[in-house]
CSV table of C-alpha atoms in Angstrom, one decimal:
chain,number,residue,atom,x,y,z
A,1,MET,CA,-0.1,0.2,-0.1
A,2,THR,CA,1.5,3.2,-1.0
A,3,THR,CA,0.8,6.7,0.5
A,4,THR,CA,0.8,9.9,-0.6
A,5,GLN,CA,2.0,13.5,1.2
A,6,SER,CA,-0.3,16.6,0.8
A,7,THR,CA,1.5,19.1,-1.4
A,8,GLU,CA,-1.1,21.9,-1.0
A,9,VAL,CA,-0.1,25.2,-0.6
A,10,PRO,CA,-1.2,27.0,2.4
A,11,THR,CA,-3.9,29.7,1.5
A,12,LYS,CA,-3.9,33.5,2.6
A,13,ALA,CA,-6.5,32.7,5.0
A,14,ALA,CA,-4.4,29.9,6.7
A,15,LEU,CA,-1.4,32.4,7.0
A,16,PRO,CA,-1.3,34.3,10.1
A,17,PRO,CA,-2.8,37.8,9.8
A,18,ALA,CA,-0.7,40.9,10.2
A,19,THR,CA,-0.6,42.8,13.3
A,20,SER,CA,-3.3,45.2,13.4
A,21,PRO,CA,-3.4,48.8,14.5
A,22,ALA,CA,-5.6,47.7,17.8
A,23,LEU,CA,-3.5,45.1,18.7
A,24,ARG,CA,-0.3,47.1,18.6
A,25,VAL,CA,-2.2,49.7,20.9
A,26,GLN,CA,-3.1,47.0,23.0
A,27,SER,CA,0.6,45.8,23.4
A,28,ALA,CA,1.7,49.3,24.1
A,29,VAL,CA,-0.9,49.7,26.6
A,30,ILE,CA,0.1,46.7,28.3
A,31,LYS,CA,4.0,47.2,27.9
A,32,TYR,CA,4.2,51.2,29.1
A,33,GLY,CA,0.7,52.0,30.5
A,34,PHE,CA,1.8,51.9,34.0
A,35,ILE,CA,4.9,53.6,33.4
A,36,PHE,CA,2.4,56.4,31.6
A,37,VAL,CA,0.3,56.3,34.8
A,38,THR,CA,3.0,57.1,37.0
A,39,VAL,CA,4.4,59.8,34.7
A,40,THR,CA,1.1,61.5,34.3
A,41,LEU,CA,0.3,61.4,38.2
A,42,PHE,CA,3.7,63.0,38.8
A,43,ALA,CA,3.5,65.6,36.2
A,44,TYR,CA,0.0,66.4,37.3
A,45,PHE,CA,1.1,66.9,41.1
A,46,ALA,CA,4.1,68.7,40.0
A,47,LEU,CA,2.5,71.4,37.8
A,48,SER,CA,-0.5,71.8,40.3
A,49,GLU,CA,1.3,72.0,43.5
A,50,PRO,CA,4.5,73.8,43.4
A,51,SER,CA,5.9,72.3,46.7
A,52,PHE,CA,5.8,68.9,45.2
A,53,ARG,CA,8.2,69.8,43.0
A,54,ASP,CA,10.8,70.7,45.8
A,55,SER,CA,13.8,68.2,46.1
A,56,ALA,CA,13.1,68.0,49.8
A,57,THR,CA,9.6,66.7,48.8
A,58,LEU,CA,10.6,64.5,46.7
A,59,LEU,CA,13.4,62.9,48.8
A,60,ASP,CA,10.9,63.0,51.8
A,61,THR,CA,8.5,60.8,49.5
A,62,LEU,CA,11.3,58.3,48.8
A,63,ARG,CA,12.0,58.1,52.3
A,64,TYR,CA,8.4,57.7,53.3
A,65,VAL,CA,8.2,54.4,50.8
A,66,SER,CA,11.3,53.0,51.6
A,67,VAL,CA,10.1,50.6,54.0
A,68,ALA,CA,7.3,49.5,52.0
A,69,ALA,CA,9.5,48.9,49.0
A,70,ILE,CA,12.2,47.1,50.8
A,71,LEU,CA,9.4,44.8,52.5
A,72,GLY,CA,7.8,44.4,48.7
A,73,LEU,CA,11.3,43.3,47.6
A,74,GLY,CA,11.2,40.2,49.9
A,75,VAL,CA,7.4,39.8,48.7
A,76,THR,CA,9.0,39.7,45.4
A,77,LEU,CA,11.3,37.0,45.9
A,78,THR,CA,8.7,34.8,47.5
A,79,MET,CA,6.6,35.4,44.6
A,80,ALA,CA,9.4,34.6,42.2
A,81,VAL,CA,9.1,30.9,43.6
A,82,GLY,CA,5.1,30.8,43.0
A,83,GLY,CA,4.3,31.9,46.9
A,84,ILE,CA,3.9,35.1,48.8
A,85,ASP,CA,5.1,36.0,51.9
A,86,MET,CA,1.8,37.6,54.4
A,87,SER,CA,4.4,38.0,57.5
A,88,VAL,CA,6.5,40.8,56.3
A,89,GLY,CA,4.5,43.4,58.1
A,90,ALA,CA,4.9,41.4,61.4
A,91,VAL,CA,8.4,40.7,60.9
A,92,ALA,CA,9.2,44.5,60.6
A,93,GLY,CA,7.1,45.1,63.4
A,94,LEU,CA,9.3,42.6,65.3
A,95,GLY,CA,12.4,44.3,64.3
A,96,VAL,CA,10.9,47.5,65.9
A,97,THR,CA,10.4,45.7,69.2
A,98,VAL,CA,13.5,43.9,69.2
A,99,ALA,CA,15.7,47.0,68.4
A,100,ALA,CA,14.3,48.9,71.2
A,101,LYS,CA,14.3,45.8,73.8
A,102,THR,CA,18.1,45.6,72.9
A,103,MET,CA,19.0,49.1,73.3
A,104,VAL,CA,16.4,50.5,75.8
A,105,SER,CA,16.0,47.8,78.1
A,106,TYR,CA,19.3,45.9,78.1
A,107,ASN,CA,21.2,49.2,77.2
A,108,GLN,CA,23.4,47.8,74.2
A,109,VAL,CA,24.9,49.7,71.3
A,110,GLY,CA,23.0,50.3,68.0
A,111,LEU,CA,25.2,47.5,66.3
A,112,VAL,CA,24.2,44.9,68.5
A,113,ALA,CA,20.5,45.9,67.9
A,114,ILE,CA,20.8,45.7,64.2
A,115,LEU,CA,22.3,42.3,64.3
A,116,ALA,CA,19.7,41.1,66.9
A,117,VAL,CA,17.1,42.3,64.3
A,118,ILE,CA,18.4,41.0,61.5
A,119,ALA,CA,18.9,37.6,63.4
A,120,ALA,CA,15.4,37.6,64.2
A,121,GLY,CA,14.2,38.3,60.7
A,122,ALA,CA,16.4,35.3,59.5
A,123,LEU,CA,14.7,33.0,62.2
A,124,ALA,CA,11.4,34.2,60.9
A,125,GLY,CA,11.9,33.4,57.4
A,126,LEU,CA,13.1,29.9,58.8
A,127,LEU,CA,9.9,29.3,60.7
A,128,ASN,CA,8.2,29.9,57.2
A,129,ALA,CA,10.4,27.7,55.1
A,130,LEU,CA,9.8,25.0,57.8
A,131,LEU,CA,6.0,25.3,57.6
A,132,ILE,CA,6.1,25.6,53.6
A,133,VAL,CA,8.8,23.2,52.7
A,134,VAL,CA,8.7,20.6,55.3
A,135,LEU,CA,5.5,20.7,56.7
A,136,LYS,CA,3.7,21.3,53.3
A,137,ILE,CA,1.7,23.9,54.3
A,138,PRO,CA,0.4,26.4,51.6
A,139,ASP,CA,2.6,29.6,51.5
A,140,MET,CA,-0.3,32.1,52.0
A,141,LEU,CA,-1.8,29.9,54.8
A,142,ALA,CA,1.4,29.5,56.6
A,143,THR,CA,2.7,32.9,56.4
A,144,LEU,CA,-0.5,34.2,57.7
A,145,GLY,CA,-0.1,31.6,60.7
A,146,THR,CA,3.6,33.2,61.2
A,147,MET,CA,2.1,36.7,61.4
A,148,PHE,CA,-0.3,36.1,64.0
A,149,VAL,CA,2.5,33.8,65.9
A,150,ILE,CA,4.8,36.9,65.5
A,151,GLN,CA,2.5,39.6,66.3
A,152,GLY,CA,1.9,38.0,69.6
A,153,THR,CA,5.3,37.1,70.4
A,154,LYS,CA,5.9,40.5,70.0
A,155,LEU,CA,3.3,41.6,72.6
A,156,VAL,CA,4.6,39.0,75.2
A,157,LEU,CA,8.2,40.3,74.9
A,158,VAL,CA,7.2,43.7,76.1
A,159,ASP,CA,4.1,42.8,78.0
A,160,GLY,CA,2.1,44.4,75.7
A,161,GLN,CA,3.1,48.0,76.0
A,162,SER,CA,5.4,50.4,73.8
A,163,ILE,CA,9.2,50.8,74.9
A,164,THR,CA,10.4,53.9,75.5
A,165,PRO,CA,13.3,55.4,77.0
A,166,GLY,CA,13.2,56.0,80.9
A,167,MET,CA,10.0,53.8,80.9
A,168,THR,CA,8.9,51.8,84.1
A,169,GLN,CA,9.9,48.4,83.3
A,170,ALA,CA,7.7,45.2,84.6
A,171,ASP,CA,10.1,44.5,87.4
A,172,GLY,CA,9.8,48.5,88.6
A,173,SER,CA,13.0,49.6,87.3
A,174,THR,CA,13.7,52.1,84.8
A,175,ALA,CA,14.9,51.5,81.5
A,176,PRO,CA,18.6,52.2,81.3
A,177,GLY,CA,19.1,52.7,77.8
A,178,LYS,CA,18.1,54.8,74.6
A,179,PHE,CA,18.1,54.7,71.0
A,180,THR,CA,21.8,55.5,69.9
A,181,GLU,CA,22.6,58.3,67.9
A,182,GLY,CA,24.1,56.0,65.3
A,183,PHE,CA,21.1,54.0,65.1
A,184,LEU,CA,18.7,57.0,64.6
A,185,ARG,CA,20.8,58.1,61.5
A,186,ILE,CA,19.5,54.9,59.7
A,187,ASP,CA,16.5,56.9,58.9
A,188,ARG,CA,17.0,60.4,60.1
A,189,GLY,CA,21.0,60.4,58.9
A,190,THR,CA,21.6,61.6,55.4
A,191,VAL,CA,24.8,61.2,52.9
A,192,LEU,CA,25.5,64.5,50.4
A,193,GLY,CA,21.8,65.4,51.4
A,194,ILE,CA,20.2,62.0,50.6
A,195,PRO,CA,18.3,60.3,53.3
A,196,VAL,CA,20.5,57.1,54.6
A,197,SER,CA,17.2,54.9,54.3
A,198,VAL,CA,16.8,56.0,50.5
A,199,LEU,CA,20.0,55.1,49.8
A,200,ILE,CA,19.6,51.5,51.9
A,201,PHE,CA,16.6,51.2,49.4
A,202,GLY,CA,18.7,52.2,46.4
A,203,ALA,CA,21.3,49.4,47.2
A,204,LEU,CA,19.0,46.5,48.4
A,205,THR,CA,16.8,47.3,44.8
A,206,ILE,CA,20.1,47.0,42.7
A,207,VAL,CA,21.3,43.9,44.7
A,208,ALA,CA,18.0,42.2,44.5
A,209,TRP,CA,18.0,42.6,40.8
A,210,VAL,CA,21.1,41.4,40.1
A,211,PHE,CA,20.4,38.4,42.4
A,212,LEU,CA,17.1,37.6,40.4
A,213,ALA,CA,18.0,38.6,37.0
A,214,ARG,CA,21.9,38.0,36.6
A,215,THR,CA,22.7,35.1,38.6
A,216,ARG,CA,21.9,31.4,38.5
A,217,TRP,CA,20.0,31.1,41.8
A,218,GLY,CA,17.6,34.0,40.5
A,219,ARG,CA,16.9,32.1,36.9
A,220,VAL,CA,16.3,29.0,38.8
A,221,LEU,CA,13.8,30.8,41.4
A,222,TYR,CA,11.9,31.9,38.4
A,223,ALA,CA,12.3,28.4,37.0
A,224,ILE,CA,10.6,26.7,40.1
A,225,GLY,CA,7.8,29.5,40.3
A,226,ALA,CA,7.2,28.8,36.5
A,227,ASN,CA,6.8,25.0,37.1
A,228,PRO,CA,8.2,23.6,40.2
A,229,GLU,CA,7.8,19.7,39.0
A,230,ALA,CA,9.6,20.4,35.9
A,231,SER,CA,12.5,21.8,38.2
A,232,ARG,CA,12.7,19.2,40.2
A,233,LEU,CA,13.2,16.6,37.7
A,234,ALA,CA,15.7,18.9,36.2
A,235,GLY,CA,17.8,18.0,39.6
A,236,ILE,CA,16.8,21.3,41.2
A,237,ARG,CA,16.6,21.2,44.8
A,238,VAL,CA,13.3,23.1,44.9
A,239,GLY,CA,12.5,22.9,48.5
A,240,ALA,CA,16.1,24.6,49.5
A,241,TYR,CA,15.5,27.2,46.9
A,242,ARG,CA,11.9,28.0,48.1
A,243,ALA,CA,13.6,28.3,51.8
A,244,LEU,CA,15.9,30.8,50.6
A,245,ALA,CA,13.3,33.0,49.3
A,246,TYR,CA,11.6,33.0,52.4
A,247,VAL,CA,14.7,33.6,54.5
A,248,LEU,CA,15.8,36.3,52.4
A,249,SER,CA,12.5,37.8,52.4
A,250,GLY,CA,12.6,37.7,56.5
A,251,VAL,CA,16.0,39.6,56.5
A,252,LEU,CA,14.7,42.4,54.1
A,253,ALA,CA,11.9,42.6,56.4
A,254,SER,CA,13.9,43.1,59.5
A,255,ILE,CA,16.0,45.5,57.4
A,256,GLY,CA,12.6,47.4,56.8
A,257,GLY,CA,11.9,47.2,60.9
A,258,LEU,CA,15.2,48.8,61.4
A,259,ILE,CA,14.4,51.6,59.5
A,260,LEU,CA,10.9,51.8,61.0
A,261,ALA,CA,12.6,51.9,64.2
A,262,SER,CA,15.1,54.6,63.5
A,263,ARG,CA,11.9,56.7,62.3
A,264,ILE,CA,9.9,56.4,65.1
A,265,GLY,CA,12.4,56.3,67.8
A,266,GLN,CA,10.8,53.9,70.1
A,267,GLY,CA,9.3,50.3,70.4
A,268,ASP,CA,5.8,51.0,69.4
A,269,VAL,CA,3.7,47.7,69.6
A,270,SER,CA,1.5,48.8,66.6
A,271,ALA,CA,4.6,49.1,64.2
A,272,GLY,CA,4.8,47.0,60.9
A,273,THR,CA,0.9,46.7,61.0
A,274,SER,CA,0.1,48.9,58.0
A,275,GLN,CA,3.3,47.8,56.1
A,276,LEU,CA,2.0,44.4,54.7
A,277,LEU,CA,-0.8,45.6,52.6
A,278,GLU,CA,1.6,48.4,50.9
A,279,ALA,CA,4.4,45.9,50.6
A,280,VAL,CA,2.1,43.5,48.9
A,281,ALA,CA,0.8,46.0,46.7
A,282,VAL,CA,3.8,47.2,45.5
A,283,ALA,CA,5.1,43.7,44.6
A,284,LEU,CA,1.8,43.1,42.7
A,285,VAL,CA,1.8,46.4,41.0
A,286,GLY,CA,5.1,45.7,39.9
A,287,THR,CA,4.2,42.8,37.8
A,288,SER,CA,2.4,45.0,35.3
A,289,VAL,CA,5.7,47.1,34.4
A,290,LEU,CA,6.7,46.7,30.9
A,291,GLY,CA,3.9,44.1,30.5
A,292,ARG,CA,6.1,41.4,32.1
A,293,GLY,CA,3.4,39.9,34.0
A,294,ARG,CA,5.8,38.4,36.6
A,295,PRO,CA,7.4,39.7,39.8
A,296,ASN,CA,10.6,41.7,39.1
A,297,VAL,CA,12.5,44.0,41.4
A,298,TRP,CA,12.3,47.2,39.0
A,299,GLY,CA,8.7,46.8,39.0
A,300,THR,CA,8.3,46.7,42.6
A,301,ALA,CA,10.7,49.7,43.3
A,302,LEU,CA,8.7,52.1,40.7
A,303,GLY,CA,5.2,50.6,42.3
A,304,ALA,CA,6.6,51.9,45.5
A,305,VAL,CA,7.7,55.3,43.9
A,306,LEU,CA,4.0,55.5,42.4
A,307,ILE,CA,2.4,54.7,45.9
A,308,GLY,CA,4.6,57.3,47.2
A,309,ILE,CA,3.7,59.9,44.6
A,310,ILE,CA,-0.1,59.2,45.3
A,311,THR,CA,0.3,59.4,48.7
A,312,THR,CA,2.4,62.8,48.9
A,313,GLY,CA,0.2,64.3,46.1
A,314,LEU,CA,-3.0,63.8,47.9
A,315,THR,CA,-1.5,65.0,51.1
A,316,ILE,CA,-0.4,68.2,49.9
A,317,LYS,CA,-3.8,68.9,48.2
A,318,GLY,CA,-5.4,68.4,51.6
A,319,LEU,CA,-7.4,65.2,51.0
A,320,PRO,CA,-8.3,63.2,53.9
A,321,TYR,CA,-6.0,60.5,54.8
A,322,TYR,CA,-9.1,57.7,54.2
A,323,THR,CA,-9.5,58.8,50.7
A,324,GLN,CA,-5.8,57.8,49.9
A,325,ASP,CA,-6.4,54.2,50.3
A,326,VAL,CA,-9.3,54.2,47.7
A,327,VAL,CA,-6.7,56.0,45.0
A,328,GLU,CA,-4.2,53.4,45.7
A,329,GLY,CA,-6.6,50.6,45.6
A,330,ALA,CA,-7.9,51.8,42.3
A,331,VAL,CA,-4.1,52.2,41.0
A,332,LEU,CA,-3.7,48.6,42.3
A,333,ILE,CA,-6.9,47.4,40.3
A,334,LEU,CA,-5.5,49.3,37.3
A,335,ALA,CA,-2.0,47.6,37.5
A,336,LEU,CA,-3.4,44.3,37.5
A,337,ILE,CA,-5.6,44.9,34.7
A,338,PHE,CA,-2.6,45.8,32.7
A,339,SER,CA,-1.0,42.6,34.0
A,340,PHE,CA,-3.5,39.8,33.7
A,341,THR,CA,-6.8,41.1,31.8
A,342,LEU,CA,-5.0,42.9,28.7
A,343,SER,CA,-2.1,40.5,28.7
A,344,LYS,CA,-4.6,37.4,28.5
A,345,ARG,CA,-6.7,39.1,25.8
A,346,ARG,CA,-3.7,39.7,23.9
A,347,THR,CA,-2.5,36.2,24.0
A,348,ALA,CA,-6.1,34.7,23.5
């Protein structure tokens, strides 16, 4: 029996259609829409409010968002492996308490407090890794549980009260220490007119970008997030890399806690509570930058800048603080539309 091969030439109808103007516009909106929104809002506030254009205001804006941005970098790392860290705000708050306890209650120097805070953040990350990698609890549920545990532990450490220099302690004695001048410079100091916290934010952004985009470890994290089973079959130690992401997230959250402690100058038991939502928001917003549709460091940094622009601009215009949440939520929804709704339509 003989077989014949079809030699039919594909008709014009079978050929892929040329890209239409509508699709090109949609592609441009997906890729540059978020950047356009950021530039437009910046221009609007700069033109309508002269004080917004002051260099001091712009630096204060970056200083304000530095904590949420650094926590967002940690969330970005965990999103890269297909998870999410919901405990970053609690870890930052724990850092504030540990820093205050170390310097005010135990009368230690700032360097000891810094090391103690970073160690606490790493331990929190290890706890998340244990729950997620070893005990196989879903990322969001595990880190939510850790969040509550850390918040409770923070209150237990200080008997439910904020730590301030000269306070009366539980045993009736007066706290012997205070926040050192060197420690307070973490947020209040400047280098060549630039706040130290902004420099820390910039340096960590560059380091995180190099790690995720320019090293084998970063590429492996993305591979695990895309397909963990294929990564496992390729010989990658998926559990170890996922654990690494959560430990790094804990360390970054603790650095955010150091900045926050330096900013408020006391061990406020409510510190860090509001940071979680902003950190998750900037990481999610960042997925829409340049239409990448995946967590990326520069997108997270730009998302933090956008949140800062909105908050500062609305504050200068005198809008009540509770209206800012509405605007920030609307911007987040818009960014998610760029990342998911429009991009899916383009590929459909």
